[in-house]
Tab-separated table of C-alpha atoms and ligand atoms in Angstrom:
chain	number	residue	atom	x	y	z
P	1	MET	CA	18.095	24.054	6.277
P	2	PRO	CA	19.345	23.659	2.681
P	3	LEU	CA	18.872	26.680	0.411
P	4	LYS	CA	17.655	24.539	-2.467
P	5	PRO	CA	14.531	22.427	-1.919
P	6	ILE	CA	14.534	18.655	-1.802
P	7	LEU	CA	13.069	17.433	-5.085
P	8	ILE	CA	10.476	14.664	-4.893
P	9	ALA	CA	9.648	12.780	-8.098
P	10	GLY	CA	6.019	11.631	-7.780
P	11	GLY	CA	2.995	13.063	-6.011
P	12	GLY	CA	1.359	9.796	-4.895
P	13	ILE	CA	0.861	8.825	-1.263
P	14	GLY	CA	4.620	8.336	-0.777
P	15	GLY	CA	5.661	11.598	-2.446
P	16	LEU	CA	3.126	13.781	-0.646
P	17	ALA	CA	3.878	12.102	2.693
P	18	THR	CA	7.565	12.845	2.102
P	19	ALA	CA	6.868	16.524	1.443
P	20	LEU	CA	4.824	16.734	4.649
P	21	ALA	CA	7.379	14.870	6.734
P	22	LEU	CA	10.153	17.179	5.513
P	23	ALA	CA	8.017	20.251	6.216
P	24	GLN	CA	7.552	19.010	9.803
P	25	LYS	CA	11.341	19.339	10.119
P	26	GLY	CA	11.408	22.768	8.436
P	27	ILE	CA	12.837	21.378	5.177
P	28	ALA	CA	11.424	22.813	1.940
P	29	SER	CA	10.522	20.520	-0.954
P	30	LEU	CA	9.318	20.620	-4.540
P	31	VAL	CA	7.090	17.773	-5.724
P	32	LEU	CA	7.392	16.982	-9.442
P	33	GLU	CA	4.384	14.955	-10.601
P	34	LYS	CA	4.149	13.522	-14.094
P	35	ALA	CA	0.336	13.553	-14.380
P	36	SER	CA	-1.596	16.688	-15.275
P	37	ALA	CA	-3.482	16.561	-11.956
P	38	LEU	CA	-2.713	15.202	-8.514
P	39	GLY	CA	-4.984	12.310	-7.527
P	40	GLU	CA	-5.376	8.563	-6.909
P	41	ILE	CA	-7.176	5.858	-8.842
P	42	GLY	CA	-8.804	2.814	-7.263
P	43	ALA	CA	-11.150	2.778	-4.310
P	44	GLY	CA	-10.295	1.311	-0.937
P	45	ILE	CA	-7.154	0.914	1.052
P	46	GLN	CA	-6.587	-0.811	4.389
P	47	LEU	CA	-4.503	0.949	6.994
P	48	GLY	CA	-2.874	-0.901	9.866
P	49	PRO	CA	-2.119	0.879	13.157
P	50	ASN	CA	1.357	1.669	11.810
P	51	ALA	CA	-0.226	4.014	9.249
P	52	PHE	CA	-1.749	6.017	12.088
P	53	HIS	CA	1.626	6.233	13.850
P	54	SER	CA	2.808	7.926	10.628
P	55	PHE	CA	-0.224	10.212	10.231
P	56	ASP	CA	0.497	11.752	13.606
P	57	ARG	CA	4.112	12.405	12.637
P	58	LEU	CA	2.980	13.925	9.337
P	59	GLY	CA	0.709	16.327	11.219
P	60	VAL	CA	-2.508	14.935	9.674
P	61	GLY	CA	-3.614	12.557	12.452
P	62	GLU	CA	-6.922	14.263	13.106
P	63	ALA	CA	-7.942	14.605	9.438
P	64	ALA	CA	-6.916	11.013	8.719
P	65	ARG	CA	-8.904	9.670	11.670
P	66	ALA	CA	-11.989	11.590	10.538
P	67	MET	CA	-12.142	9.957	7.068
P	68	ALA	CA	-11.675	6.329	8.158
P	69	VAL	CA	-14.135	3.477	8.679
P	70	TYR	CA	-13.042	1.575	11.784
P	71	ILE	CA	-13.638	-2.107	11.243
P	72	ASP	CA	-14.136	-4.676	14.031
P	73	GLN	CA	-12.392	-7.674	12.505
P	74	LEU	CA	-10.107	-9.079	9.862
P	75	ARG	CA	-12.036	-12.203	8.884
P	76	LEU	CA	-10.658	-15.061	6.787
P	77	MET	CA	-13.204	-17.281	5.019
P	78	ASP	CA	-12.763	-20.513	3.076
P	79	ALA	CA	-14.041	-19.672	-0.415
P	80	LEU	CA	-14.820	-23.339	-1.178
P	81	THR	CA	-16.900	-24.149	1.908
P	82	GLY	CA	-18.153	-20.646	2.735
P	83	ALA	CA	-17.114	-21.157	6.381
P	84	GLU	CA	-14.959	-18.892	8.532
P	85	ILE	CA	-11.364	-20.062	9.021
P	86	THR	CA	-10.349	-17.470	11.597
P	87	HIS	CA	-10.684	-13.823	12.530
P	88	ILE	CA	-8.631	-11.189	14.301
P	89	ASP	CA	-10.503	-8.837	16.626
P	90	LEU	CA	-9.610	-5.190	16.058
P	91	GLY	CA	-11.455	-3.795	19.088
P	92	GLU	CA	-10.196	-2.217	22.297
P	93	THR	CA	-7.625	-4.905	23.142
P	94	PHE	CA	-6.055	-4.612	19.675
P	95	ARG	CA	-6.031	-0.798	19.784
P	96	LYS	CA	-4.546	-0.704	23.248
P	97	ARG	CA	-1.833	-3.162	22.348
P	98	PHE	CA	-0.797	-1.447	19.101
P	99	GLY	CA	-1.564	2.122	20.153
P	100	ASN	CA	-3.816	2.806	17.164
P	101	PRO	CA	-6.808	1.370	15.268
P	102	TYR	CA	-7.067	-0.629	12.051
P	103	ALA	CA	-9.145	1.171	9.418
P	104	VAL	CA	-10.224	1.246	5.807
P	105	VAL	CA	-10.374	4.442	3.768
P	106	HIS	CA	-11.042	5.617	0.263
P	107	ARG	CA	-7.747	6.214	-1.558
P	108	GLY	CA	-9.018	9.509	-2.897
P	109	ASP	CA	-9.852	10.638	0.655
P	110	LEU	CA	-6.420	9.635	1.941
P	111	HIS	CA	-4.609	11.325	-0.929
P	112	GLY	CA	-6.896	14.356	-0.463
P	113	VAL	CA	-5.942	14.711	3.214
P	114	LEU	CA	-2.233	14.633	2.326
P	115	LEU	CA	-2.723	16.988	-0.625
P	116	LYS	CA	-4.638	19.584	1.392
P	117	ALA	CA	-1.955	19.570	4.078
P	118	CYS	CA	0.722	20.019	1.360
P	119	ARG	CA	-1.185	22.887	-0.262
P	120	ASP	CA	-1.574	24.594	3.114
P	121	ASN	CA	2.157	24.374	3.823
P	122	PRO	CA	4.385	27.202	2.573
P	123	ASP	CA	7.446	24.921	2.591
P	124	ILE	CA	5.926	22.678	-0.098
P	125	GLU	CA	5.636	23.439	-3.802
P	126	LEU	CA	3.644	21.108	-6.046
P	127	ARG	CA	4.173	20.944	-9.804
P	128	VAL	CA	2.212	18.764	-12.244
P	129	LYS	CA	3.092	17.800	-15.848
P	130	SER	CA	6.641	17.264	-14.660
P	131	ASP	CA	7.845	13.888	-15.904
P	132	VAL	CA	11.210	13.169	-14.244
P	133	THR	CA	13.274	11.117	-16.681
P	134	GLY	CA	16.588	11.019	-14.806
P	135	TYR	CA	19.073	13.059	-12.800
P	136	GLY	CA	22.601	14.387	-12.648
P	137	GLN	CA	24.572	15.390	-9.586
P	138	ASP	CA	27.801	16.942	-8.393
P	139	GLY	CA	29.110	17.483	-4.880
P	140	GLY	CA	26.906	20.542	-4.331
P	141	GLY	CA	23.491	19.477	-5.507
P	142	ILE	CA	21.235	17.508	-7.765
P	143	THR	CA	19.524	18.228	-11.079
P	144	ALA	CA	16.313	16.479	-12.042
P	145	HIS	CA	15.868	16.038	-15.778
P	146	LEU	CA	12.326	16.492	-17.046
P	147	ALA	CA	10.874	15.053	-20.264
P	148	THR	CA	10.394	18.618	-21.538
P	149	GLY	CA	14.155	19.127	-21.411
P	150	GLU	CA	13.867	21.404	-18.380
P	151	ARG	CA	16.434	20.963	-15.601
P	152	VAL	CA	15.328	21.487	-11.985
P	153	GLU	CA	17.914	21.997	-9.264
P	154	GLY	CA	17.630	20.797	-5.712
P	155	ALA	CA	19.572	19.702	-2.657
P	156	ALA	CA	18.552	16.063	-3.089
P	157	LEU	CA	16.154	13.941	-5.152
P	158	ILE	CA	13.706	11.456	-3.677
P	159	GLY	CA	12.384	8.959	-6.216
P	160	ALA	CA	8.777	8.396	-5.108
P	161	ASP	CA	7.712	7.711	-8.677
P	162	GLY	CA	6.159	4.306	-8.086
P	163	LEU	CA	6.468	0.829	-9.553
P	164	TRP	CA	7.820	2.028	-12.928
P	165	SER	CA	10.182	4.577	-11.374
P	166	ASN	CA	12.538	6.367	-13.759
P	167	VAL	CA	14.730	7.341	-10.818
P	168	ARG	CA	15.106	3.660	-9.956
P	169	ARG	CA	15.890	2.789	-13.562
P	170	GLN	CA	18.929	5.066	-13.399
P	171	LEU	CA	19.843	4.275	-9.791
P	172	VAL	CA	19.359	0.475	-9.678
P	173	GLY	CA	18.898	-0.472	-13.314
P	174	ASP	CA	17.137	-3.739	-12.569
P	175	GLY	CA	14.800	-3.667	-15.560
P	176	ALA	CA	11.051	-4.040	-15.595
P	177	PRO	CA	9.140	-5.189	-12.487
P	178	ARG	CA	8.407	-8.909	-11.991
P	179	VAL	CA	4.938	-9.822	-13.293
P	180	SER	CA	3.366	-12.002	-10.608
P	181	GLY	CA	0.730	-13.590	-12.845
P	182	HIS	CA	-1.941	-12.543	-10.325
P	183	THR	CA	-4.822	-10.580	-11.852
P	184	THR	CA	-6.858	-8.312	-9.605
P	185	TYR	CA	-10.308	-6.979	-10.477
P	186	ARG	CA	-11.751	-4.057	-8.529
P	187	SER	CA	-15.316	-2.795	-8.168
P	188	VAL	CA	-17.360	-0.723	-5.730
P	189	ILE	CA	-21.000	-1.536	-4.959
P	190	PRO	CA	-23.650	0.409	-3.033
P	191	THR	CA	-24.077	-1.068	0.461
P	192	GLU	CA	-27.746	-1.957	-0.151
P	193	GLN	CA	-26.655	-4.290	-2.997
P	194	MET	CA	-24.224	-6.205	-0.793
P	195	PRO	CA	-25.834	-9.496	0.374
P	196	GLU	CA	-27.337	-8.614	3.770
P	197	ASP	CA	-25.740	-11.502	5.652
P	198	LEU	CA	-22.288	-10.365	4.465
P	199	ARG	CA	-22.534	-6.692	5.394
P	200	TRP	CA	-19.938	-7.145	8.070
P	201	ASN	CA	-17.956	-4.364	9.681
P	202	ALA	CA	-14.836	-6.260	8.759
P	203	ALA	CA	-12.192	-6.580	6.115
P	204	THR	CA	-13.357	-9.978	4.889
P	205	LEU	CA	-10.913	-12.125	2.952
P	206	TRP	CA	-12.021	-15.292	1.146
P	207	ALA	CA	-9.250	-17.715	0.263
P	208	GLY	CA	-9.713	-20.310	-2.510
P	209	PRO	CA	-7.645	-22.264	-5.040
P	210	LYS	CA	-5.737	-19.714	-7.117
P	211	CYS	CA	-8.155	-16.963	-6.140
P	212	HIS	CA	-9.245	-14.721	-3.347
P	213	ILE	CA	-11.880	-12.103	-2.610
P	214	VAL	CA	-11.697	-9.085	-0.317
P	215	HIS	CA	-14.550	-6.779	0.711
P	216	TYR	CA	-15.056	-4.046	3.260
P	217	PRO	CA	-17.308	-1.036	3.849
P	218	LEU	CA	-16.071	2.332	2.688
P	219	SER	CA	-16.954	6.020	2.682
P	220	GLY	CA	-19.120	6.071	5.828
P	221	TRP	CA	-20.723	2.722	4.868
P	222	LYS	CA	-22.177	4.115	1.635
P	223	VAL	CA	-20.383	1.493	-0.479
P	224	PHE	CA	-18.510	-1.797	-0.267
P	225	ASN	CA	-15.102	-2.105	-1.850
P	226	LEU	CA	-14.594	-5.375	-3.766
P	227	VAL	CA	-11.150	-6.609	-4.747
P	228	VAL	CA	-10.971	-10.094	-6.255
P	229	THR	CA	-7.799	-11.765	-7.427
P	230	HIS	CA	-7.230	-14.699	-9.754
P	231	HIS	CA	-3.817	-16.319	-10.115
P	232	ASN	CA	-4.177	-16.955	-13.855
P	233	ALA	CA	-0.496	-16.684	-14.815
P	234	ALA	CA	-1.123	-13.428	-16.712
P	235	ALA	CA	2.117	-12.544	-18.496
P	236	GLU	CA	1.800	-8.793	-19.133
P	237	PRO	CA	1.480	-5.967	-16.608
P	238	VAL	CA	-1.867	-4.129	-16.786
P	239	ALA	CA	-3.217	-1.242	-14.699
P	240	GLY	CA	-6.843	-0.170	-14.508
P	241	LYS	CA	-8.192	-1.760	-17.724
P	242	PRO	CA	-12.031	-2.032	-17.857
P	243	VAL	CA	-13.179	-5.663	-18.281
P	244	PRO	CA	-16.588	-7.308	-18.876
P	245	ASP	CA	-18.414	-8.852	-15.880
P	246	ALA	CA	-18.306	-12.286	-17.534
P	247	GLU	CA	-14.493	-12.370	-17.381
P	248	VAL	CA	-14.587	-11.874	-13.617
P	249	HIS	CA	-17.428	-14.378	-13.074
P	250	SER	CA	-15.667	-17.126	-15.014
P	251	ALA	CA	-12.517	-16.801	-12.880
P	252	PHE	CA	-14.542	-17.607	-9.746
P	253	ALA	CA	-16.906	-20.284	-11.066
P	254	HIS	CA	-15.267	-22.886	-8.781
P	255	VAL	CA	-15.896	-21.130	-5.431
P	256	SER	CA	-18.923	-21.536	-3.148
P	257	GLU	CA	-22.272	-19.977	-4.045
P	258	ARG	CA	-21.933	-17.644	-1.058
P	259	ALA	CA	-18.652	-16.254	-2.356
P	260	GLN	CA	-19.918	-16.017	-5.941
P	261	THR	CA	-22.947	-13.973	-4.847
P	262	ILE	CA	-20.656	-11.128	-3.863
P	263	ILE	CA	-18.900	-11.110	-7.204
P	264	ARG	CA	-22.175	-11.093	-9.140
P	265	HIS	CA	-23.006	-7.736	-7.575
P	266	GLY	CA	-19.826	-6.100	-8.899
P	267	VAL	CA	-20.125	-3.587	-11.762
P	268	ASP	CA	-17.660	-1.603	-13.882
P	269	TRP	CA	-14.821	-3.985	-13.067
P	270	LYS	CA	-11.281	-2.789	-13.703
P	271	MET	CA	-8.297	-5.072	-13.949
P	272	TRP	CA	-4.694	-4.921	-12.731
P	273	VAL	CA	-1.974	-7.524	-13.270
P	274	LEU	CA	0.110	-7.253	-10.130
P	275	CYS	CA	3.856	-6.759	-10.114
P	276	ASP	CA	6.574	-6.575	-7.503
P	277	ARG	CA	10.354	-6.718	-7.454
P	278	GLU	CA	13.101	-8.567	-5.693
P	279	PRO	CA	14.320	-6.611	-2.655
P	280	VAL	CA	17.556	-4.742	-3.392
P	281	GLU	CA	20.093	-3.115	-1.085
P	282	ARG	CA	20.845	-0.190	-3.364
P	283	TRP	CA	18.317	2.544	-2.637
P	284	THR	CA	20.654	5.521	-2.675
P	285	ASP	CA	23.152	7.144	-4.990
P	286	GLY	CA	24.804	10.148	-3.373
P	287	ARG	CA	22.049	12.734	-3.031
P	288	VAL	CA	19.347	10.494	-4.497
P	289	ALA	CA	17.158	7.990	-2.639
P	290	LEU	CA	14.195	5.787	-3.513
P	291	LEU	CA	11.014	5.642	-1.448
P	292	GLY	CA	7.706	3.730	-1.405
P	293	ASP	CA	6.917	1.515	-4.397
P	294	ALA	CA	9.952	2.866	-6.250
P	295	ALA	CA	12.160	1.336	-3.525
P	296	HIS	CA	10.243	-1.813	-2.518
P	297	PRO	CA	7.180	-2.590	-4.660
P	298	MET	CA	5.202	-5.434	-3.125
P	299	LEU	CA	2.127	-7.526	-3.819
P	300	GLN	CA	-0.984	-6.323	-1.962
P	301	TYR	CA	-1.399	-9.377	0.269
P	302	MET	CA	-0.303	-7.689	3.492
P	303	ALA	CA	-2.098	-4.429	2.616
P	304	GLN	CA	1.051	-2.522	3.542
P	305	GLY	CA	2.465	-0.780	0.431
P	306	ALA	CA	1.083	2.660	1.257
P	307	CYS	CA	1.707	2.143	4.980
P	308	MET	CA	5.380	1.410	4.222
P	309	ALA	CA	5.640	4.448	1.921
P	310	MET	CA	4.394	6.716	4.718
P	311	GLU	CA	6.784	5.138	7.229
P	312	ASP	CA	9.615	5.682	4.733
P	313	ALA	CA	8.650	9.360	4.509
P	314	VAL	CA	8.701	9.884	8.274
P	315	CYS	CA	11.993	8.025	8.642
P	316	LEU	CA	13.653	9.939	5.787
P	317	ALA	CA	12.747	13.335	7.241
P	318	GLN	CA	14.036	12.253	10.639
P	319	THR	CA	17.387	10.976	9.369
P	320	LEU	CA	17.925	14.128	7.273
P	321	ALA	CA	17.156	16.255	10.332
P	322	ASP	CA	19.585	14.108	12.344
P	323	HIS	CA	22.384	14.870	9.831
P	324	PRO	CA	22.234	18.634	9.264
P	325	GLY	CA	24.269	19.675	6.230
P	326	ARG	CA	25.168	16.015	5.512
P	327	ILE	CA	22.512	14.910	3.065
P	328	GLU	CA	24.317	11.810	1.805
P	329	ALA	CA	24.801	10.537	5.347
P	330	GLY	CA	21.149	11.279	6.142
P	331	LEU	CA	19.959	9.309	3.092
P	332	GLU	CA	22.235	6.404	3.920
P	333	ALA	CA	20.908	6.315	7.496
P	334	TYR	CA	17.371	6.245	6.068
P	335	ARG	CA	18.214	3.304	3.803
P	336	THR	CA	19.804	1.369	6.637
P	337	ARG	CA	16.826	1.897	8.924
P	338	ARG	CA	14.180	0.950	6.364
P	339	LEU	CA	15.785	-1.891	4.406
P	340	LEU	CA	15.057	-4.948	6.536
P	341	ARG	CA	11.565	-3.960	7.599
P	342	THR	CA	10.438	-3.304	4.023
P	343	THR	CA	12.223	-6.412	2.731
P	344	ARG	CA	10.323	-8.466	5.285
P	345	VAL	CA	6.979	-7.021	4.166
P	346	GLN	CA	7.854	-7.500	0.474
P	347	LEU	CA	8.747	-11.167	0.957
P	348	MET	CA	5.924	-11.935	3.363
P	349	SER	CA	3.409	-10.389	0.960
P	350	ARG	CA	4.457	-12.950	-1.636
P	351	ALA	CA	4.388	-15.758	0.905
P	352	MET	CA	0.885	-14.841	2.043
P	353	GLY	CA	-0.384	-15.048	-1.531
P	354	GLU	CA	1.125	-18.497	-1.873
P	355	HIS	CA	0.395	-20.016	1.535
P	356	VAL	CA	-2.715	-18.191	2.782
P	357	TYR	CA	-4.799	-16.924	-0.130
P	358	HIS	CA	-4.303	-19.280	-3.059
P	359	PRO	CA	-3.502	-22.813	-1.873
P	360	GLU	CA	-5.628	-25.838	-2.634
P	361	GLY	CA	-5.964	-29.441	-1.443
P	362	PRO	CA	-3.788	-30.466	1.534
P	363	HIS	CA	-1.959	-27.134	1.379
P	364	ALA	CA	-5.294	-25.348	1.999
P	365	ALA	CA	-6.281	-27.853	4.687
P	366	LEU	CA	-2.982	-27.195	6.468
P	367	ARG	CA	-3.619	-23.443	6.272
P	368	ASN	CA	-7.076	-23.916	7.802
P	369	ALA	CA	-5.716	-26.146	10.583
P	370	ILE	CA	-2.894	-23.782	11.526
P	371	MET	CA	-4.815	-20.551	11.268
P	372	SER	CA	-7.997	-21.699	12.986
P	373	ALA	CA	-5.977	-22.968	15.984
P	374	LYS	CA	-4.586	-19.518	16.848
P	375	SER	CA	-5.974	-17.581	19.789
P	376	GLN	CA	-6.408	-13.800	19.645
P	377	ASP	CA	-3.313	-13.353	21.799
P	378	GLU	CA	-1.317	-15.518	19.419
P	379	TRP	CA	-2.509	-13.429	16.460
P	380	TYR	CA	-1.482	-10.232	18.213
P	381	GLU	CA	1.910	-11.734	18.967
P	382	THR	CA	2.286	-12.711	15.293
P	383	LEU	CA	1.497	-9.159	14.175
P	384	ASP	CA	3.571	-7.398	16.788
P	385	TRP	CA	6.650	-6.837	14.583
P	386	LEU	CA	4.504	-5.030	12.034
P	387	TYR	CA	1.922	-3.071	14.004
P	388	GLY	CA	3.622	-2.786	17.371
P	389	GLY	CA	6.189	-0.351	16.122
P	390	SER	CA	6.787	1.574	12.987
P	391	GLY	CA	10.532	1.268	12.924
P	392	LEU	CA	10.507	5.041	13.407
P	393	ASP	CA	11.391	5.477	17.066
U	1	FAD	C1	-4.779	-4.054	-5.623
U	1	FAD	C2	-3.942	-3.272	-4.643
U	1	FAD	C3	-4.366	-3.145	-3.328
U	1	FAD	C4	-3.580	-2.452	-2.401
U	1	FAD	N1	-4.031	-2.354	-1.114
U	1	FAD	C5	-3.277	-1.706	-0.216
U	1	FAD	C6	-3.726	-1.592	1.136
U	1	FAD	O1	-4.820	-2.065	1.480
U	1	FAD	N2	-2.924	-0.950	2.034
U	1	FAD	C7	-1.724	-0.397	1.665
U	1	FAD	O2	-1.034	0.186	2.537
U	1	FAD	N3	-1.266	-0.490	0.391
U	1	FAD	C8	-2.022	-1.122	-0.553
U	1	FAD	N4	-1.581	-1.203	-1.838
U	1	FAD	C9	-0.265	-0.630	-2.198
U	1	FAD	C10	-0.317	0.873	-2.407
U	1	FAD	O3	-1.336	1.221	-3.322
U	1	FAD	C11	1.029	1.359	-2.938
U	1	FAD	O4	2.075	0.723	-2.255
U	1	FAD	C12	1.171	2.859	-2.754
U	1	FAD	O5	0.171	3.533	-3.449
U	1	FAD	C13	2.566	3.310	-3.212
U	1	FAD	O6	2.645	4.707	-3.158
U	1	FAD	P1	3.810	5.462	-3.932
U	1	FAD	O7	3.551	6.910	-3.700
U	1	FAD	O8	5.122	4.880	-3.547
U	1	FAD	O9	3.614	5.107	-5.467
U	1	FAD	P2	2.417	5.478	-6.434
U	1	FAD	O10	1.123	5.467	-5.724
U	1	FAD	O11	2.561	4.616	-7.628
U	1	FAD	O12	2.697	6.994	-6.837
U	1	FAD	C14	3.720	7.329	-7.736
U	1	FAD	C15	3.438	8.718	-8.290
U	1	FAD	O13	4.528	9.104	-9.121
U	1	FAD	C16	4.038	9.597	-10.340
U	1	FAD	N5	5.065	9.333	-11.342
U	1	FAD	C17	5.338	8.172	-11.982
U	1	FAD	N6	6.367	8.342	-12.819
U	1	FAD	C18	6.782	9.616	-12.684
U	1	FAD	C19	7.814	10.386	-13.286
U	1	FAD	N7	8.593	9.856	-14.218
U	1	FAD	N8	7.955	11.679	-12.914
U	1	FAD	C20	7.136	12.231	-11.980
U	1	FAD	N9	6.137	11.567	-11.398
U	1	FAD	C21	5.957	10.265	-11.740
U	1	FAD	C22	2.749	8.846	-10.569
U	1	FAD	O14	1.900	9.547	-11.470
U	1	FAD	C23	2.188	8.784	-9.152
U	1	FAD	O15	1.468	9.943	-8.825
U	1	FAD	C24	-2.341	-1.886	-2.798
U	1	FAD	C25	-1.915	-2.005	-4.106
U	1	FAD	C26	-2.698	-2.685	-5.030
U	1	FAD	C27	-2.210	-2.804	-6.443
């Protein structure tokens, strides 16, 4: 065990998961979070079975299972006709095949489970108001530079500081993230306001020309999470800006009445313009490594960004434990093991936006023909690379 802690820039889902994963291996860490409090914004998050593989390895399996809503289906609807295109059953057969369920949770609840476990662990120190601006290193250790001018020493530095990562800026230097032009609006509505015939125990996804709608029950069925996206070629990145209802309604005026009804129930809409990056091979620099969105930011279309961050955390702790006293080799082994899996999810997330959620005309008709022809077994086969393993064993 190193005498100095591993420094983790960022106390989001990826950073906290990393601290927990390291603690499981007896490795001490210090989380340096820029914000003045640890927390998460936004409402719902979908978790594939691979997230639950990670929860168990992080030692929070029971707490994570207790906060989740277990949905029965992923259901894809045609937003123009209002008809179902296809669905994937998430019941017993799915759970048996992939070893874990599919669930939806509140982000705050998920972050809270990780945070409580970190606070309860003597190997983890959490510091807020600690904006990591860069790092320096020599053969013996690493120094994180904070915006205050303070220098913090550690055995290694993990950049889990998200899409706009400062650690990445120094390590990769690939400029600002790519603005996708896709604008997402998020709202949460009480379950009794959700149209009764759409109160499905499913993650329901409506696909329409340059737009899509997602809804699912959350927080013990008290509310429905609404996430609606419009590919409007927005040029500037935005995160969490309040917008008037009329802006959201006008973006979906072309979809079926059934789909519009859902949107009309939304209140207090907030807007994000989504960004990602090109996959890169360089995730490490000596004793420094990137993790989660700092390493492989992706569009939300596969609902896997947080799942990948937690897998990264588990893998990183394992490879460091496999290379005692050889941190650089441990980080390199982590990079090698995670690169192709995360690259695949990054690229497929883009492709799903283009070919599943936003097409129109013959492109949409082809989507409907291909996707509606698949049997449940064929769907499970298609998803096997993602849910069947976690790349961790
Ligand atoms: C609309 C939308 C829907 C999504 N849906 C899903 C889903 O259903 N399932 C799923 O798995 N994923 C989903 N994701 C992706 C998921 O939210 C992210 O991939 C995940 O939160 C990344 O976690 P992270 O810890 O790597 O980064 P972040 O969550 O961005 O955390 C980074 C942390 O670092 C801190 N920080 C930033 N800069 C510094 C600094 N300089 N110094 C110190 N700290 C710093 C930040 O304050 C923050 O706490 C979705 C994303 C979006 C936008």
